[in-house]
PDB file of C-alpha atoms in Angstrom:
ATOM      1  CA  MET B1124      56.187  58.981  37.568  1.00  0.00           C
ATOM      2  CA  LEU B1125      56.145  57.753  41.162  1.00  0.00           C
ATOM      3  CA  LEU B1126      59.094  57.552  43.538  1.00  0.00           C
ATOM      4  CA  ALA B1127      58.424  54.699  45.985  1.00  0.00           C
ATOM      5  CA  ILE B1128      60.630  54.481  49.106  1.00  0.00           C
ATOM      6  CA  ASN B1129      60.599  51.502  51.464  1.00  0.00           C
ATOM      7  CA  ALA B1130      62.767  52.014  54.573  1.00  0.00           C
ATOM      8  CA  ASN B1131      63.468  48.803  56.449  1.00  0.00           C
ATOM      9  CA  ASN B1132      65.818  48.155  59.325  1.00  0.00           C
ATOM     10  CA  THR B1133      68.639  46.963  57.046  1.00  0.00           C
ATOM     11  CA  ASN B1134      68.101  48.735  53.715  1.00  0.00           C
ATOM     12  CA  VAL B1135      66.186  51.648  52.197  1.00  0.00           C
ATOM     13  CA  LYS B1136      64.847  50.669  48.778  1.00  0.00           C
ATOM     14  CA  PHE B1137      64.053  53.283  46.163  1.00  0.00           C
ATOM     15  CA  GLY B1138      61.976  52.587  43.069  1.00  0.00           C
ATOM     16  CA  VAL B1139      60.873  54.732  40.158  1.00  0.00           C
ATOM     17  CA  ILE B1140      57.548  53.547  38.712  1.00  0.00           C
ATOM     18  CA  ASP B1141      56.053  54.483  35.345  1.00  0.00           C
ATOM     19  CA  GLY B1142      52.485  53.169  35.358  1.00  0.00           C
ATOM     20  CA  ASP B1143      52.844  49.500  36.310  1.00  0.00           C
ATOM     21  CA  ARG B1144      56.490  49.323  35.238  1.00  0.00           C
ATOM     22  CA  ILE B1145      59.423  49.595  37.657  1.00  0.00           C
ATOM     23  CA  VAL B1146      61.980  51.479  35.581  1.00  0.00           C
ATOM     24  CA  GLY B1147      64.614  51.884  38.277  1.00  0.00           C
ATOM     25  CA  GLU B1148      65.388  50.194  41.582  1.00  0.00           C
ATOM     26  CA  TRP B1149      68.212  50.810  44.062  1.00  0.00           C
ATOM     27  CA  ARG B1150      68.967  50.052  47.693  1.00  0.00           C
ATOM     28  CA  GLN B1151      71.028  51.768  50.331  1.00  0.00           C
ATOM     29  CA  HIS B1152      72.049  50.716  53.827  1.00  0.00           C
ATOM     30  CA  THR B1153      69.650  52.229  56.365  1.00  0.00           C
ATOM     31  CA  SER B1154      71.092  55.007  58.484  1.00  0.00           C
ATOM     32  CA  ALA B1155      68.903  57.317  60.566  1.00  0.00           C
ATOM     33  CA  MET B1156      71.793  59.867  60.462  1.00  0.00           C
ATOM     34  CA  ARG B1157      71.839  60.145  56.636  1.00  0.00           C
ATOM     35  CA  THR B1158      70.592  63.579  55.562  1.00  0.00           C
ATOM     36  CA  ALA B1159      68.324  64.387  52.644  1.00  0.00           C
ATOM     37  CA  ASP B1160      71.311  65.905  50.833  1.00  0.00           C
ATOM     38  CA  GLU B1161      73.298  62.653  51.228  1.00  0.00           C
ATOM     39  CA  HIS B1162      70.355  60.623  49.925  1.00  0.00           C
ATOM     40  CA  ALA B1163      70.068  62.986  46.964  1.00  0.00           C
ATOM     41  CA  VAL B1164      73.772  62.860  45.973  1.00  0.00           C
ATOM     42  CA  TRP B1165      73.598  59.058  45.836  1.00  0.00           C
ATOM     43  CA  LEU B1166      70.119  58.679  44.274  1.00  0.00           C
ATOM     44  CA  LEU B1167      70.394  61.399  41.618  1.00  0.00           C
ATOM     45  CA  GLN B1168      73.624  59.911  40.305  1.00  0.00           C
ATOM     46  CA  LEU B1169      72.062  56.453  40.016  1.00  0.00           C
ATOM     47  CA  MET B1170      69.007  57.886  38.251  1.00  0.00           C
ATOM     48  CA  GLU B1171      71.331  59.653  35.767  1.00  0.00           C
ATOM     49  CA  ILE B1172      73.120  56.370  35.050  1.00  0.00           C
ATOM     50  CA  GLU B1173      69.769  54.769  34.228  1.00  0.00           C
ATOM     51  CA  GLY B1174      68.754  57.731  32.070  1.00  0.00           C
ATOM     52  CA  ILE B1175      65.915  58.846  34.382  1.00  0.00           C
ATOM     53  CA  ASP B1176      65.317  62.595  34.560  1.00  0.00           C
ATOM     54  CA  PRO B1177      64.515  63.609  38.192  1.00  0.00           C
ATOM     55  CA  LYS B1178      62.165  66.276  36.835  1.00  0.00           C
ATOM     56  CA  VAL B1179      59.705  63.598  35.637  1.00  0.00           C
ATOM     57  CA  ILE B1180      59.052  62.484  39.257  1.00  0.00           C
ATOM     58  CA  ASP B1181      55.739  64.099  40.198  1.00  0.00           C
ATOM     59  CA  SER B1182      54.658  62.017  43.179  1.00  0.00           C
ATOM     60  CA  ALA B1183      56.158  59.953  46.026  1.00  0.00           C
ATOM     61  CA  ILE B1184      55.209  57.493  48.744  1.00  0.00           C
ATOM     62  CA  ILE B1185      57.171  56.332  51.777  1.00  0.00           C
ATOM     63  CA  ALA B1186      56.834  53.184  53.855  1.00  0.00           C
ATOM     64  CA  SER B1187      59.148  53.240  56.843  1.00  0.00           C
ATOM     65  CA  VAL B1188      59.671  51.046  59.895  1.00  0.00           C
ATOM     66  CA  VAL B1189      62.534  53.340  60.992  1.00  0.00           C
ATOM     67  CA  PRO B1190      60.857  56.532  62.324  1.00  0.00           C
ATOM     68  CA  GLN B1191      64.184  58.322  62.773  1.00  0.00           C
ATOM     69  CA  ALA B1192      64.887  58.032  59.009  1.00  0.00           C
ATOM     70  CA  THR B1193      61.485  59.231  57.828  1.00  0.00           C
ATOM     71  CA  PHE B1194      62.080  62.963  58.243  1.00  0.00           C
ATOM     72  CA  ASN B1195      65.081  63.044  55.907  1.00  0.00           C
ATOM     73  CA  LEU B1196      63.375  60.810  53.375  1.00  0.00           C
ATOM     74  CA  ARG B1197      60.411  63.177  53.342  1.00  0.00           C
ATOM     75  CA  ARG B1198      62.814  66.121  52.989  1.00  0.00           C
ATOM     76  CA  LEU B1199      64.446  64.366  50.052  1.00  0.00           C
ATOM     77  CA  CYS B1200      61.099  64.258  48.248  1.00  0.00           C
ATOM     78  CA  THR B1201      60.109  67.848  48.958  1.00  0.00           C
ATOM     79  CA  ARG B1202      63.497  69.439  48.273  1.00  0.00           C
ATOM     80  CA  TYR B1203      64.868  67.454  45.353  1.00  0.00           C
ATOM     81  CA  PHE B1204      61.695  66.199  43.661  1.00  0.00           C
ATOM     82  CA  SER B1205      59.321  69.037  44.581  1.00  0.00           C
ATOM     83  CA  THR B1206      56.616  66.671  45.763  1.00  0.00           C
ATOM     84  CA  GLU B1207      55.006  66.106  49.162  1.00  0.00           C
ATOM     85  CA  PRO B1208      55.091  62.339  49.749  1.00  0.00           C
ATOM     86  CA  LEU B1209      52.381  60.154  51.133  1.00  0.00           C
ATOM     87  CA  VAL B1210      53.700  58.453  54.269  1.00  0.00           C
ATOM     88  CA  LEU B1211      52.166  55.197  55.428  1.00  0.00           C
ATOM     89  CA  GLY B1212      50.600  55.531  58.848  1.00  0.00           C
ATOM     90  CA  GLU B1213      49.311  59.057  58.272  1.00  0.00           C
ATOM     91  CA  PRO B1214      45.555  59.804  58.076  1.00  0.00           C
ATOM     92  CA  ASN B1215      45.541  60.609  54.342  1.00  0.00           C
ATOM     93  CA  VAL B1216      46.686  57.108  53.367  1.00  0.00           C
ATOM     94  CA  THR B1217      44.111  54.493  52.254  1.00  0.00           C
ATOM     95  CA  TYR B1218      45.136  50.850  52.412  1.00  0.00           C
ATOM     96  CA  GLY B1219      41.965  49.358  51.000  1.00  0.00           C
ATOM     97  CA  VAL B1220      42.296  46.271  53.191  1.00  0.00           C
ATOM     98  CA  GLN B1221      41.267  45.545  56.743  1.00  0.00           C
ATOM     99  CA  ILE B1222      44.102  45.337  59.280  1.00  0.00           C
ATOM    100  CA  LYS B1223      42.831  42.869  61.888  1.00  0.00           C
ATOM    101  CA  GLY B1224      46.085  42.569  63.821  1.00  0.00           C
ATOM    102  CA  ALA B1225      47.483  45.386  65.978  1.00  0.00           C
ATOM    103  CA  GLY B1226      50.871  46.981  65.390  1.00  0.00           C
ATOM    104  CA  ALA B1227      51.470  45.802  61.812  1.00  0.00           C
ATOM    105  CA  GLY B1228      54.516  47.551  60.325  1.00  0.00           C
ATOM    106  CA  ALA B1229      54.412  49.426  57.029  1.00  0.00           C
ATOM    107  CA  ASP B1230      56.298  46.661  55.225  1.00  0.00           C
ATOM    108  CA  ARG B1231      53.820  44.024  56.346  1.00  0.00           C
ATOM    109  CA  ILE B1232      50.859  46.137  55.223  1.00  0.00           C
ATOM    110  CA  CYS B1233      52.527  46.606  51.811  1.00  0.00           C
ATOM    111  CA  ASN B1234      53.078  42.853  51.567  1.00  0.00           C
ATOM    112  CA  THR B1235      49.415  42.254  52.405  1.00  0.00           C
ATOM    113  CA  VAL B1236      48.175  44.672  49.760  1.00  0.00           C
ATOM    114  CA  GLY B1237      50.623  43.377  47.149  1.00  0.00           C
ATOM    115  CA  ALA B1238      49.694  39.734  47.857  1.00  0.00           C
ATOM    116  CA  SER B1239      45.944  40.418  47.737  1.00  0.00           C
ATOM    117  CA  ILE B1240      46.371  42.104  44.312  1.00  0.00           C
ATOM    118  CA  LEU B1241      48.501  39.297  42.842  1.00  0.00           C
ATOM    119  CA  PHE B1242      46.531  36.407  44.362  1.00  0.00           C
ATOM    120  CA  PRO B1243      42.917  37.564  44.870  1.00  0.00           C
ATOM    121  CA  GLU B1244      40.399  35.464  46.779  1.00  0.00           C
ATOM    122  CA  THR B1245      43.134  33.096  48.015  1.00  0.00           C
ATOM    123  CA  PRO B1246      44.218  32.799  51.690  1.00  0.00           C
ATOM    124  CA  LEU B1247      47.940  33.372  51.862  1.00  0.00           C
ATOM    125  CA  ILE B1248      51.009  33.118  54.037  1.00  0.00           C
ATOM    126  CA  VAL B1249      53.648  35.677  53.051  1.00  0.00           C
ATOM    127  CA  VAL B1250      57.137  34.800  54.275  1.00  0.00           C
ATOM    128  CA  ASP B1251      59.419  37.876  54.206  1.00  0.00           C
ATOM    129  CA  PHE B1252      63.148  37.205  54.633  1.00  0.00           C
ATOM    130  CA  GLY B1253      64.376  40.550  55.927  1.00  0.00           C
ATOM    131  CA  THR B1254      66.088  41.767  59.083  1.00  0.00           C
ATOM    132  CA  ALA B1255      63.374  39.719  60.794  1.00  0.00           C
ATOM    133  CA  THR B1256      61.739  36.715  59.185  1.00  0.00           C
ATOM    134  CA  THR B1257      58.011  37.446  59.184  1.00  0.00           C
ATOM    135  CA  PHE B1258      55.009  35.313  58.343  1.00  0.00           C
ATOM    136  CA  ASP B1259      51.919  37.342  57.416  1.00  0.00           C
ATOM    137  CA  VAL B1260      48.469  35.750  57.163  1.00  0.00           C
ATOM    138  CA  VAL B1261      46.188  37.239  54.511  1.00  0.00           C
ATOM    139  CA  ASP B1262      42.609  35.947  54.216  1.00  0.00           C
ATOM    140  CA  GLU B1263      40.565  35.474  51.035  1.00  0.00           C
ATOM    141  CA  GLU B1264      39.210  39.042  51.390  1.00  0.00           C
ATOM    142  CA  GLY B1265      42.721  40.464  51.343  1.00  0.00           C
ATOM    143  CA  SER B1266      42.693  41.371  55.031  1.00  0.00           C
ATOM    144  CA  TYR B1267      45.762  41.209  57.254  1.00  0.00           C
ATOM    145  CA  CYS B1268      44.997  38.719  60.038  1.00  0.00           C
ATOM    146  CA  GLY B1269      48.251  38.747  61.999  1.00  0.00           C
ATOM    147  CA  GLY B1270      51.258  36.504  61.816  1.00  0.00           C
ATOM    148  CA  VAL B1271      54.640  35.610  63.259  1.00  0.00           C
ATOM    149  CA  ILE B1272      57.909  37.525  63.750  1.00  0.00           C
ATOM    150  CA  ALA B1273      61.122  35.522  64.114  1.00  0.00           C
ATOM    151  CA  PRO B1274      64.752  36.685  64.220  1.00  0.00           C
ATOM    152  CA  GLY B1275      66.158  37.110  60.719  1.00  0.00           C
ATOM    153  CA  ILE B1276      68.833  34.722  59.538  1.00  0.00           C
ATOM    154  CA  ASN B1277      71.569  37.339  59.518  1.00  0.00           C
ATOM    155  CA  LEU B1278      70.615  38.462  63.025  1.00  0.00           C
ATOM    156  CA  SER B1279      70.965  34.860  64.172  1.00  0.00           C
ATOM    157  CA  ILE B1280      74.420  34.606  62.619  1.00  0.00           C
ATOM    158  CA  GLU B1281      75.497  37.870  64.287  1.00  0.00           C
ATOM    159  CA  ALA B1282      74.265  36.652  67.650  1.00  0.00           C
ATOM    160  CA  LEU B1283      76.128  33.379  67.230  1.00  0.00           C
ATOM    161  CA  VAL B1284      79.342  35.121  66.256  1.00  0.00           C
ATOM    162  CA  ASN B1285      79.147  37.828  68.930  1.00  0.00           C
ATOM    163  CA  ALA B1286      78.346  35.381  71.759  1.00  0.00           C
ATOM    164  CA  THR B1287      81.183  32.976  70.965  1.00  0.00           C
ATOM    165  CA  ALA B1288      84.973  33.299  70.947  1.00  0.00           C
ATOM    166  CA  LEU B1289      85.920  31.040  68.046  1.00  0.00           C
ATOM    167  CA  LEU B1290      82.985  30.857  65.638  1.00  0.00           C
ATOM    168  CA  PRO B1291      83.595  32.849  62.420  1.00  0.00           C
ATOM    169  CA  ARG B1292      81.135  35.041  60.522  1.00  0.00           C
ATOM    170  CA  ILE B1293      79.641  33.128  57.589  1.00  0.00           C
ATOM    171  CA  VAL B1294      77.601  33.937  54.489  1.00  0.00           C
ATOM    172  CA  VAL B1295      74.216  32.246  54.192  1.00  0.00           C
ATOM    173  CA  GLU B1296      74.231  29.511  51.602  1.00  0.00           C
ATOM    174  CA  LYS B1297      72.786  26.032  51.096  1.00  0.00           C
ATOM    175  CA  PRO B1298      75.220  23.371  52.339  1.00  0.00           C
ATOM    176  CA  LYS B1299      75.842  20.241  50.271  1.00  0.00           C
ATOM    177  CA  LYS B1300      75.287  17.968  53.280  1.00  0.00           C
ATOM    178  CA  VAL B1301      73.489  18.201  56.626  1.00  0.00           C
ATOM    179  CA  ILE B1302      76.340  16.673  58.616  1.00  0.00           C
ATOM    180  CA  GLY B1303      79.206  19.163  58.644  1.00  0.00           C
ATOM    181  CA  THR B1304      82.785  17.943  58.931  1.00  0.00           C
ATOM    182  CA  ASP B1305      84.337  21.236  60.076  1.00  0.00           C
ATOM    183  CA  THR B1306      83.210  24.278  62.048  1.00  0.00           C
ATOM    184  CA  VAL B1307      82.140  26.379  59.071  1.00  0.00           C
ATOM    185  CA  ALA B1308      80.241  23.495  57.467  1.00  0.00           C
ATOM    186  CA  CYS B1309      78.482  22.789  60.769  1.00  0.00           C
ATOM    187  CA  MET B1310      77.470  26.438  61.041  1.00  0.00           C
ATOM    188  CA  HIS B1311      76.181  26.547  57.436  1.00  0.00           C
ATOM    189  CA  SER B1312      74.086  23.440  58.114  1.00  0.00           C
ATOM    190  CA  GLY B1313      72.703  24.663  61.429  1.00  0.00           C
ATOM    191  CA  VAL B1314      71.776  28.101  60.117  1.00  0.00           C
ATOM    192  CA  PHE B1315      70.355  26.995  56.774  1.00  0.00           C
ATOM    193  CA  TRP B1316      68.534  23.808  57.724  1.00  0.00           C
ATOM    194  CA  GLY B1317      67.505  25.339  61.044  1.00  0.00           C
ATOM    195  CA  TYR B1318      65.661  28.048  59.114  1.00  0.00           C
ATOM    196  CA  VAL B1319      64.139  25.523  56.736  1.00  0.00           C
ATOM    197  CA  GLY B1320      62.800  23.726  59.822  1.00  0.00           C
ATOM    198  CA  LEU B1321      61.507  27.064  61.150  1.00  0.00           C
ATOM    199  CA  ILE B1322      59.714  27.761  57.860  1.00  0.00           C
ATOM    200  CA  ASP B1323      58.191  24.304  57.580  1.00  0.00           C
ATOM    201  CA  GLY B1324      57.128  24.196  61.207  1.00  0.00           C
ATOM    202  CA  ILE B1325      55.544  27.647  61.415  1.00  0.00           C
ATOM    203  CA  VAL B1326      53.737  27.299  58.073  1.00  0.00           C
ATOM    204  CA  ALA B1327      52.296  23.923  59.194  1.00  0.00           C
ATOM    205  CA  ARG B1328      51.060  25.405  62.471  1.00  0.00           C
ATOM    206  CA  ILE B1329      49.532  28.472  60.760  1.00  0.00           C
ATOM    207  CA  ARG B1330      47.707  26.277  58.248  1.00  0.00           C
ATOM    208  CA  ALA B1331      46.411  24.008  61.003  1.00  0.00           C
ATOM    209  CA  GLU B1332      45.162  26.933  63.045  1.00  0.00           C
ATOM    210  CA  PHE B1333      43.682  28.802  60.063  1.00  0.00           C
ATOM    211  CA  GLY B1334      41.807  25.676  59.057  1.00  0.00           C
ATOM    212  CA  ARG B1335      41.701  26.241  55.277  1.00  0.00           C
ATOM    213  CA  PRO B1336      44.097  25.649  52.369  1.00  0.00           C
ATOM    214  CA  MET B1337      46.612  28.472  52.034  1.00  0.00           C
ATOM    215  CA  LYS B1338      49.091  29.430  49.331  1.00  0.00           C
ATOM    216  CA  VAL B1339      52.605  30.311  50.586  1.00  0.00           C
ATOM    217  CA  ILE B1340      54.713  32.936  48.851  1.00  0.00           C
ATOM    218  CA  SER B1341      57.999  34.529  49.846  1.00  0.00           C
ATOM    219  CA  THR B1342      59.790  37.799  49.348  1.00  0.00           C
ATOM    220  CA  GLY B1343      62.770  39.678  50.758  1.00  0.00           C
ATOM    221  CA  GLY B1344      66.467  39.768  49.999  1.00  0.00           C
ATOM    222  CA  LEU B1345      67.217  36.244  51.227  1.00  0.00           C
ATOM    223  CA  ALA B1346      64.180  34.528  49.670  1.00  0.00           C
ATOM    224  CA  PRO B1347      66.191  33.144  46.698  1.00  0.00           C
ATOM    225  CA  VAL B1348      68.601  31.398  49.081  1.00  0.00           C
ATOM    226  CA  PHE B1349      65.779  29.080  50.177  1.00  0.00           C
ATOM    227  CA  ASP B1350      64.390  28.485  46.679  1.00  0.00           C
ATOM    228  CA  GLY B1351      63.837  24.739  46.319  1.00  0.00           C
ATOM    229  CA  ALA B1352      64.945  23.970  49.881  1.00  0.00           C
ATOM    230  CA  THR B1353      61.403  23.639  51.206  1.00  0.00           C
ATOM    231  CA  ASP B1354      58.252  22.374  49.563  1.00  0.00           C
ATOM    232  CA  VAL B1355      55.960  24.753  51.444  1.00  0.00           C
ATOM    233  CA  ILE B1356      57.010  27.914  49.590  1.00  0.00           C
ATOM    234  CA  GLU B1357      55.224  27.836  46.240  1.00  0.00           C
ATOM    235  CA  GLN B1358      56.434  31.082  44.664  1.00  0.00           C
ATOM    236  CA  ILE B1359      58.978  33.857  45.196  1.00  0.00           C
ATOM    237  CA  VAL B1360      57.708  37.394  44.481  1.00  0.00           C
ATOM    238  CA  PRO B1361      60.782  39.661  44.720  1.00  0.00           C
ATOM    239  CA  ASP B1362      58.953  42.962  44.221  1.00  0.00           C
ATOM    240  CA  LEU B1363      55.935  42.195  46.407  1.00  0.00           C
ATOM    241  CA  THR B1364      56.473  45.076  48.845  1.00  0.00           C
ATOM    242  CA  VAL B1365      56.897  47.724  46.163  1.00  0.00           C
ATOM    243  CA  ARG B1366      53.847  46.363  44.294  1.00  0.00           C
ATOM    244  CA  GLY B1367      51.832  46.896  47.466  1.00  0.00           C
ATOM    245  CA  LEU B1368      53.261  50.351  47.892  1.00  0.00           C
ATOM    246  CA  ILE B1369      52.239  51.309  44.345  1.00  0.00           C
ATOM    247  CA  GLU B1370      48.691  50.041  44.931  1.00  0.00           C
ATOM    248  CA  ILE B1371      48.399  51.938  48.216  1.00  0.00           C
ATOM    249  CA  TYR B1372      49.426  55.135  46.435  1.00  0.00           C
ATOM    250  CA  ARG B1373      46.731  54.596  43.819  1.00  0.00           C
ATOM    251  CA  ARG B1374      44.042  53.907  46.416  1.00  0.00           C
ATOM    252  CA  SER B1375      45.048  56.998  48.382  1.00  0.00           C
ATOM    253  CA  THR B1376      44.960  59.374  45.433  1.00  0.00           C
ATOM    254  CA  ARG B1377      41.781  58.271  43.638  1.00  0.00           C
TER     255      ARG B1377
END
């Protein structure tokens, strides 16, 4: 049984995997100050609710883009699950794909590996709706070729609210009309359709530059919000990152 941990800037996601099956999944707000003991109190209770015995966990892997949080996540694995985790970025980890771009984060590498497993021999654009909205280009060999990083939709809302005196904080949702008739409706339209325009425009430019047909998939917490709003996204794969993390563990422990 594998404990897979994916620490992003907004949330830390924990998954318990039995073979190819994800038997438990939970998320927690990311805090670099949260200790291993605090992680354990929260996680062990959730595992008990799902009927998962912590003693069956015999391996772990961590992908983290928050270096300050990695120490306590590693300590969680060693102290409470008696296993030394693999940590992406360390020399003993095998990705099994070529990373052609410099500075790719752990989450983008996981997305690349997951996408190449699910859609082999097909050039891909992976749109990840997280703290940042990222576009990752994966070629037909499964290699990471680079991509685009844009501000995430919630970051854009926070910037809009914090930089203005009267605009309220809103929740991302698809508006019924483009032309808003009050402040909140105008904000919903600008944020939502602005991001649809961002998606359509960047995907079109990547495809033109890449020069070959490309399949577009999406993942991340806000991916369902844009389902059906743009024709360029062909499929949502909610567990893409964890699927990549599972495959990286297998390749590193063969």
